[in-house]
Amino acid sequence: MATQQEVFGHGLAVITGAGAGIGEGLARHLAGLGMTVVVADIDEAAARRVAGDLPAPGRGIPYAVDVRDGDAVAGLARWVRSELGPVRLLIANAGLQQFGHLWDTPVAGWQRVMEVNVNGVFHCARAFLPDMLVDPGRSHVLVMASIGSVVSMPMQSSYIVSKHAVLALAECLHQEIGLVGADVNVAAVLPGAVLSDIFSSAGGVEHGDVDAAERHRRDMFSVRERAISPAEAGETIVEQAAQGEFYIVTQPDMVLGAMRSRAEQLAERRSPAVFRSRFVPQNDE
Ligand SMILES: NC(=O)c1ccc[n+]([C@@H]2O[C@H](COP(=O)([O-])OP(=O)(O)OC[C@H]3O[C@@H](n4cnc5c(N)ncnc54)[C@H](O)[C@@H]3O)[C@@H](O)[C@H]2O)c1
């Protein structure tokens, strides 16, 4: 079985949303293994801070980009190719949350989630894959899905919809790469709970049941009790990617449990039960 060092000990990685959280944890871990990491983030100051502080023997290069903008992502891909060379590892990680009842969700909040979490990954695939398909040697694409890709949950419908979509995108992309026979490994990453800014930066609602949206935000903060650090997430994700897993999970107990519940719910045609908190399905409803 290949080691992390063998697979990811050299070459170039591009990570979107690497200015914080899981993306930052991945950037730190990959630089420690020896990769040059393009720290791409909408927050230019965060990208600079992380890129300037990555551990040797690797190094970081900051790049400000909004993954919602397909032309900007294409510009990133062109710049990386001309200045740095072929990409060995692309991690489409940028993503954000939105809380509140579906009927209270602002149109702009819904669109922001879809544009970042789904369109952002599509733009990365369009911008980087044509070169990665023909470059010599194996390359890797990690698509950041979520435990939310395999559960349905109230009060964050836009996020759940986006993460179901992005898991489907990764599964389709994996098959398309198989069809053309290119040497590109595509994997879907399903984190369970990782300490990050995602709940504090999440959109809320302006009209309707504002309290319910904020109560849900507070409930989600309680998930932190079971959260791992971005550093641990980075190491776990890279380890499983090196082993060639398609479904990469940060916390097997939590995420595989959710996958099994989902599979059983569908196979047994059970109506969705209210999923209250801490990712524990309430089957008695
Ligand atoms: N933290 C968790 O428990 C958890 C669980 C499952 C999945 N995820 C997924 O992991 C990914 C990273 O989340 P995180 O928890 O590290 O969040 P985070 O909020 O800590 O970091 C997200 C980063 O993405 C950047 N970003 C936001 N919009 C962007 C845009 N339009 N273009 C470029 N960059 C943008 C932010 O500036 C930030 O640096 C997301 O896709 C998220 O859905 C996280």
Coordinates of C-alpha atoms and ligand atoms in Angstrom, one line a residue:
M1 CA 0.0 0.0 0.0
A2 CA 1.4 3.4 -1.0
T3 CA 2.4 5.8 1.8
Q4 CA 1.4 9.4 2.0
Q5 CA 5.0 10.4 1.4
E6 CA 5.2 8.3 -1.8
V7 CA 2.0 9.8 -3.2
F8 CA 2.0 13.3 -1.8
G9 CA 5.6 13.9 -0.9
H10 CA 6.3 16.1 -3.9
G11 CA 4.7 18.2 -6.7
L12 CA 2.0 20.9 -6.7
A13 CA -1.3 21.0 -4.8
V14 CA -4.0 23.6 -5.3
I15 CA -6.5 23.9 -2.5
T16 CA -9.5 26.2 -2.6
G17 CA -10.8 27.6 0.7
A18 CA -7.3 26.9 2.2
G19 CA -7.3 30.2 4.2
A20 CA -9.0 28.5 7.2
G21 CA -10.4 25.3 8.7
I22 CA -10.0 22.0 6.9
G23 CA -8.4 23.5 3.8
E24 CA -5.7 25.1 6.1
G25 CA -5.2 21.7 7.9
L26 CA -4.7 20.0 4.5
A27 CA -2.3 22.7 3.3
R28 CA -0.2 22.4 6.5
H29 CA -0.1 18.6 6.3
L30 CA 0.7 18.5 2.5
A31 CA 3.5 21.1 2.9
G32 CA 4.9 19.0 5.8
L33 CA 5.1 16.1 3.4
G34 CA 6.9 18.2 0.8
M35 CA 4.3 19.6 -1.6
T36 CA 4.2 23.2 -2.9
V37 CA 0.7 24.3 -2.0
V38 CA -1.3 27.1 -3.7
V39 CA -3.5 28.5 -0.9
A40 CA -6.5 29.8 -2.9
D41 CA -9.1 31.7 -0.9
I42 CA -11.6 34.5 -1.4
D43 CA -10.0 36.0 1.8
E44 CA -6.7 37.3 0.5
A45 CA -5.3 38.1 3.9
A46 CA -6.1 34.6 5.2
A47 CA -4.5 33.0 2.1
R48 CA -1.3 35.1 2.7
R49 CA -1.2 34.2 6.4
V50 CA -1.6 30.5 5.8
A51 CA 0.8 30.4 2.8
G52 CA 3.4 32.3 4.7
D53 CA 3.3 29.9 7.6
L54 CA 3.4 26.4 5.9
P55 CA 6.0 24.0 7.3
A56 CA 9.1 22.9 5.4
P57 CA 10.0 21.0 3.3
G58 CA 7.0 22.3 1.3
R59 CA 6.0 25.9 0.7
G60 CA 2.9 27.9 0.3
I61 CA 1.8 30.4 -2.4
P62 CA -1.2 32.6 -1.8
Y63 CA -3.8 33.3 -4.5
A64 CA -7.0 35.3 -4.1
V65 CA -9.9 33.8 -5.9
D66 CA -13.7 33.6 -5.6
V67 CA -14.7 30.1 -6.7
R68 CA -18.2 31.4 -7.7
D69 CA -16.5 33.1 -10.6
G70 CA -15.7 30.6 -13.4
D71 CA -13.4 33.0 -15.3
A72 CA -11.5 33.7 -12.1
V73 CA -11.0 30.0 -11.4
A74 CA -9.9 29.5 -15.1
G75 CA -7.4 32.4 -14.5
L76 CA -6.1 30.6 -11.4
A77 CA -5.5 27.4 -13.4
R78 CA -3.8 29.3 -16.3
W79 CA -1.5 31.2 -13.8
V80 CA -0.6 28.0 -11.9
R81 CA 0.3 26.2 -15.1
S82 CA 2.4 28.9 -16.5
E83 CA 4.1 29.9 -13.3
L84 CA 4.3 26.6 -11.3
G85 CA 3.7 23.7 -13.7
P86 CA 1.4 20.7 -13.6
V87 CA -1.0 20.1 -10.8
R88 CA -0.6 16.8 -8.9
L89 CA -3.4 17.4 -6.4
L90 CA -6.5 19.6 -6.7
I91 CA -8.7 19.9 -3.6
A92 CA -12.0 21.6 -4.3
N93 CA -12.7 22.4 -0.6
A94 CA -14.2 25.9 -0.4
G95 CA -17.7 25.7 1.1
L96 CA -20.1 27.4 3.5
Q97 CA -23.3 26.9 5.5
Q98 CA -26.7 28.5 5.7
F99 CA -29.2 28.1 8.6
G100 CA -32.9 28.6 8.8
H101 CA -36.2 27.1 7.6
L102 CA -36.2 26.6 3.9
W103 CA -39.1 29.0 3.5
D104 CA -37.3 31.7 5.4
T105 CA -34.0 31.3 3.6
P106 CA -33.0 34.5 1.7
V107 CA -32.7 33.9 -2.1
A108 CA -29.1 35.4 -1.8
G109 CA -28.3 32.9 0.9
W110 CA -29.5 29.9 -1.1
Q111 CA -27.6 31.1 -4.2
R112 CA -24.4 31.8 -2.2
V113 CA -24.4 28.2 -0.9
M114 CA -25.1 26.7 -4.4
E115 CA -22.6 29.0 -6.1
V116 CA -19.8 28.2 -3.7
N117 CA -20.5 24.6 -2.7
V118 CA -21.6 23.2 -6.1
N119 CA -20.7 25.7 -8.9
G120 CA -17.3 26.3 -7.3
V121 CA -16.4 22.6 -7.6
F122 CA -17.7 22.5 -11.2
H123 CA -15.6 25.5 -12.1
C124 CA -12.5 23.8 -10.6
A125 CA -13.2 20.7 -12.6
R126 CA -13.6 22.7 -15.9
A127 CA -10.5 24.8 -15.2
F128 CA -8.0 22.1 -14.1
L129 CA -9.1 18.7 -15.4
P130 CA -8.4 19.2 -19.2
D131 CA -4.7 19.5 -18.4
M132 CA -4.7 16.9 -15.6
L133 CA -6.2 14.3 -18.0
V134 CA -3.3 14.5 -20.3
D135 CA -0.4 15.3 -18.0
P136 CA 2.0 12.4 -17.6
G137 CA 1.9 10.6 -14.2
R138 CA -1.0 10.1 -11.8
S139 CA -2.9 13.1 -10.4
H140 CA -5.6 13.4 -7.8
V141 CA -8.8 15.4 -7.3
L142 CA -10.5 15.6 -3.9
V143 CA -14.0 16.9 -3.9
M144 CA -15.1 18.2 -0.4
A145 CA -18.5 16.7 0.3
S146 CA -19.7 16.2 3.9
I147 CA -21.5 13.9 6.3
G148 CA -24.3 16.2 5.0
S149 CA -24.0 14.4 1.6
V150 CA -25.6 11.3 3.1
V151 CA -28.0 12.6 5.6
S152 CA -31.0 14.9 5.3
M153 CA -31.5 17.4 8.1
P154 CA -33.8 20.3 8.8
M155 CA -32.8 23.9 9.2
Q156 CA -29.9 23.8 6.8
S157 CA -31.6 22.5 3.6
S158 CA -29.5 24.6 1.2
Y159 CA -26.3 23.1 2.6
I160 CA -27.6 19.6 2.6
V161 CA -28.9 19.9 -1.0
S162 CA -25.5 21.4 -2.1
K163 CA -23.6 18.6 -0.4
H164 CA -25.8 15.8 -1.9
A165 CA -25.2 17.5 -5.3
V166 CA -21.4 17.6 -4.8
L167 CA -21.2 14.0 -3.8
A168 CA -23.1 13.1 -6.9
L169 CA -20.7 15.3 -8.9
A170 CA -17.7 13.4 -7.5
E171 CA -19.3 10.0 -8.2
C172 CA -20.1 11.1 -11.8
L173 CA -16.7 12.6 -12.3
H174 CA -15.0 9.4 -11.1
Q175 CA -17.0 7.4 -13.7
E176 CA -16.2 9.8 -16.5
I177 CA -12.5 9.6 -15.7
G178 CA -12.9 5.8 -15.9
L179 CA -14.6 6.1 -19.2
V180 CA -11.8 8.0 -20.8
G181 CA -9.1 6.0 -19.0
A182 CA -7.2 8.9 -17.7
D183 CA -4.7 8.5 -14.8
V184 CA -6.6 10.8 -12.4
N185 CA -7.9 9.6 -9.0
V186 CA -11.1 11.3 -8.0
A187 CA -12.2 11.0 -4.4
A188 CA -15.0 12.4 -2.3
V189 CA -14.2 13.6 1.2
L190 CA -16.9 13.3 3.8
P191 CA -15.8 15.0 7.0
G192 CA -17.9 14.4 10.1
A193 CA -17.2 17.3 12.4
V194 CA -14.0 19.4 12.3
L195 CA -13.3 22.5 14.3
S196 CA -13.6 25.5 11.9
D197 CA -15.3 28.8 11.3
I198 CA -18.1 27.2 9.2
F199 CA -20.9 27.6 11.7
S200 CA -20.0 31.2 12.8
S201 CA -19.7 32.4 9.2
A202 CA -22.9 30.7 8.1
G203 CA -25.8 32.7 6.7
G204 CA -28.9 33.1 8.8
V205 CA -32.4 34.5 8.0
E206 CA -33.6 38.1 8.1
H207 CA -37.4 37.5 8.1
G208 CA -39.6 34.8 9.5
D209 CA -38.3 32.6 12.3
V210 CA -35.0 34.2 13.0
D211 CA -34.8 32.6 16.4
A212 CA -35.1 29.1 15.0
A213 CA -32.3 29.7 12.7
E214 CA -30.0 31.0 15.5
R215 CA -31.1 28.2 17.8
H216 CA -30.0 25.8 15.1
R217 CA -26.7 27.6 14.8
R218 CA -26.2 27.1 18.6
D219 CA -27.2 23.4 18.3
M220 CA -24.6 23.0 15.6
F221 CA -21.9 24.5 17.9
S222 CA -22.6 21.6 20.2
V223 CA -21.3 19.3 17.4
R224 CA -17.9 20.7 18.3
E225 CA -17.8 18.4 21.3
R226 CA -17.2 15.6 18.8
A227 CA -15.1 17.5 16.4
I228 CA -11.5 16.8 15.5
S229 CA -8.9 19.5 14.7
P230 CA -8.1 20.6 11.2
A231 CA -4.7 19.1 11.6
E232 CA -6.1 15.7 12.4
A233 CA -8.6 16.0 9.6
G234 CA -5.8 16.9 7.1
E235 CA -3.7 13.9 8.1
T236 CA -6.6 11.5 8.0
I237 CA -7.8 12.7 4.6
V238 CA -4.4 12.6 3.0
E239 CA -3.8 9.1 4.4
Q240 CA -7.0 7.7 2.9
A241 CA -6.4 9.5 -0.4
A242 CA -2.9 7.9 -0.6
Q243 CA -4.6 4.5 -0.1
G244 CA -6.9 5.2 -3.0
E245 CA -10.2 5.3 -1.1
F246 CA -13.0 6.9 -3.0
Y247 CA -15.2 7.7 0.0
I248 CA -12.8 9.4 2.4
V249 CA -14.2 9.9 5.9
T250 CA -12.6 11.8 8.8
Q251 CA -14.5 10.0 11.6
P252 CA -15.5 6.5 10.5
D253 CA -17.9 5.8 13.4
M254 CA -19.9 9.0 12.7
V255 CA -19.8 9.0 8.9
L256 CA -20.1 5.3 8.1
G257 CA -23.0 5.2 10.6
A258 CA -24.8 7.9 8.7
M259 CA -24.1 6.2 5.4
R260 CA -25.6 2.9 6.7
S261 CA -28.6 4.7 8.1
R262 CA -29.2 6.4 4.8
A263 CA -28.8 3.2 2.8
E264 CA -31.3 1.4 5.1
Q265 CA -33.7 4.3 5.0
L266 CA -33.9 4.2 1.2
A267 CA -33.9 0.4 0.9
E268 CA -36.7 0.1 3.5
R269 CA -38.5 3.2 2.1
R270 CA -38.7 4.8 5.6
S271 CA -39.9 8.4 5.7
P272 CA -37.2 10.8 6.8
A273 CA -37.1 11.0 10.6
V274 CA -36.3 14.3 12.3
F275 CA -32.5 14.5 12.6
R276 CA -32.2 16.5 15.8
S277 CA -28.6 17.2 16.6
R278 CA -25.2 15.7 17.0
F279 CA -25.7 13.6 13.9
V280 CA -27.8 11.0 15.8
P281 CA -30.9 10.0 13.8
Q282 CA -34.1 9.8 15.9
N283 CA -35.6 6.6 14.6
D284 CA -38.5 6.6 17.0
E285 CA -40.5 9.2 15.2
Ligands
LIG1 N1 -16.1 21.7 9.6 C1 -16.8 20.7 9.4 O1 -17.2 20.0 10.4 C2 -17.2 20.2 8.0 C3 -17.9 19.0 8.0 C4 -18.3 18.5 6.7 C5 -17.9 19.2 5.6 N2 -17.1 20.3 5.7 C6 -16.7 21.0 4.4 O2 -15.4 21.3 4.5 C7 -15.1 22.5 3.6 C8 -14.3 23.5 4.4 O3 -15.1 23.9 5.5 P1 -14.5 24.4 6.9 O4 -15.3 23.8 7.9 O5 -13.0 24.3 6.9 O6 -15.0 26.0 6.8 P2 -14.2 27.4 7.1 O7 -15.3 28.4 7.1 O8 -13.4 27.3 8.3 O9 -13.3 27.6 5.9 C9 -13.8 27.8 4.6 C10 -12.8 28.6 3.7 O10 -13.4 28.8 2.4 C11 -13.2 30.2 2.0 N3 -14.2 30.6 1.1 C12 -15.6 30.8 1.3 N4 -16.2 31.2 0.2 C13 -15.2 31.2 -0.8 C14 -15.3 31.5 -2.2 N5 -16.4 31.9 -2.8 N6 -14.1 31.3 -2.9 C15 -13.0 30.9 -2.3 N7 -12.9 30.6 -1.0 C16 -14.0 30.7 -0.2 C17 -13.3 31.0 3.3 O11 -12.7 32.3 3.2 C18 -12.6 30.0 4.3 O12 -11.2 30.3 4.4 C19 -16.5 23.0 3.2 O13 -16.8 22.5 1.9 C20 -17.4 22.3 4.2 O14 -18.7 22.1 3.7 C21 -16.8 20.8 6.9

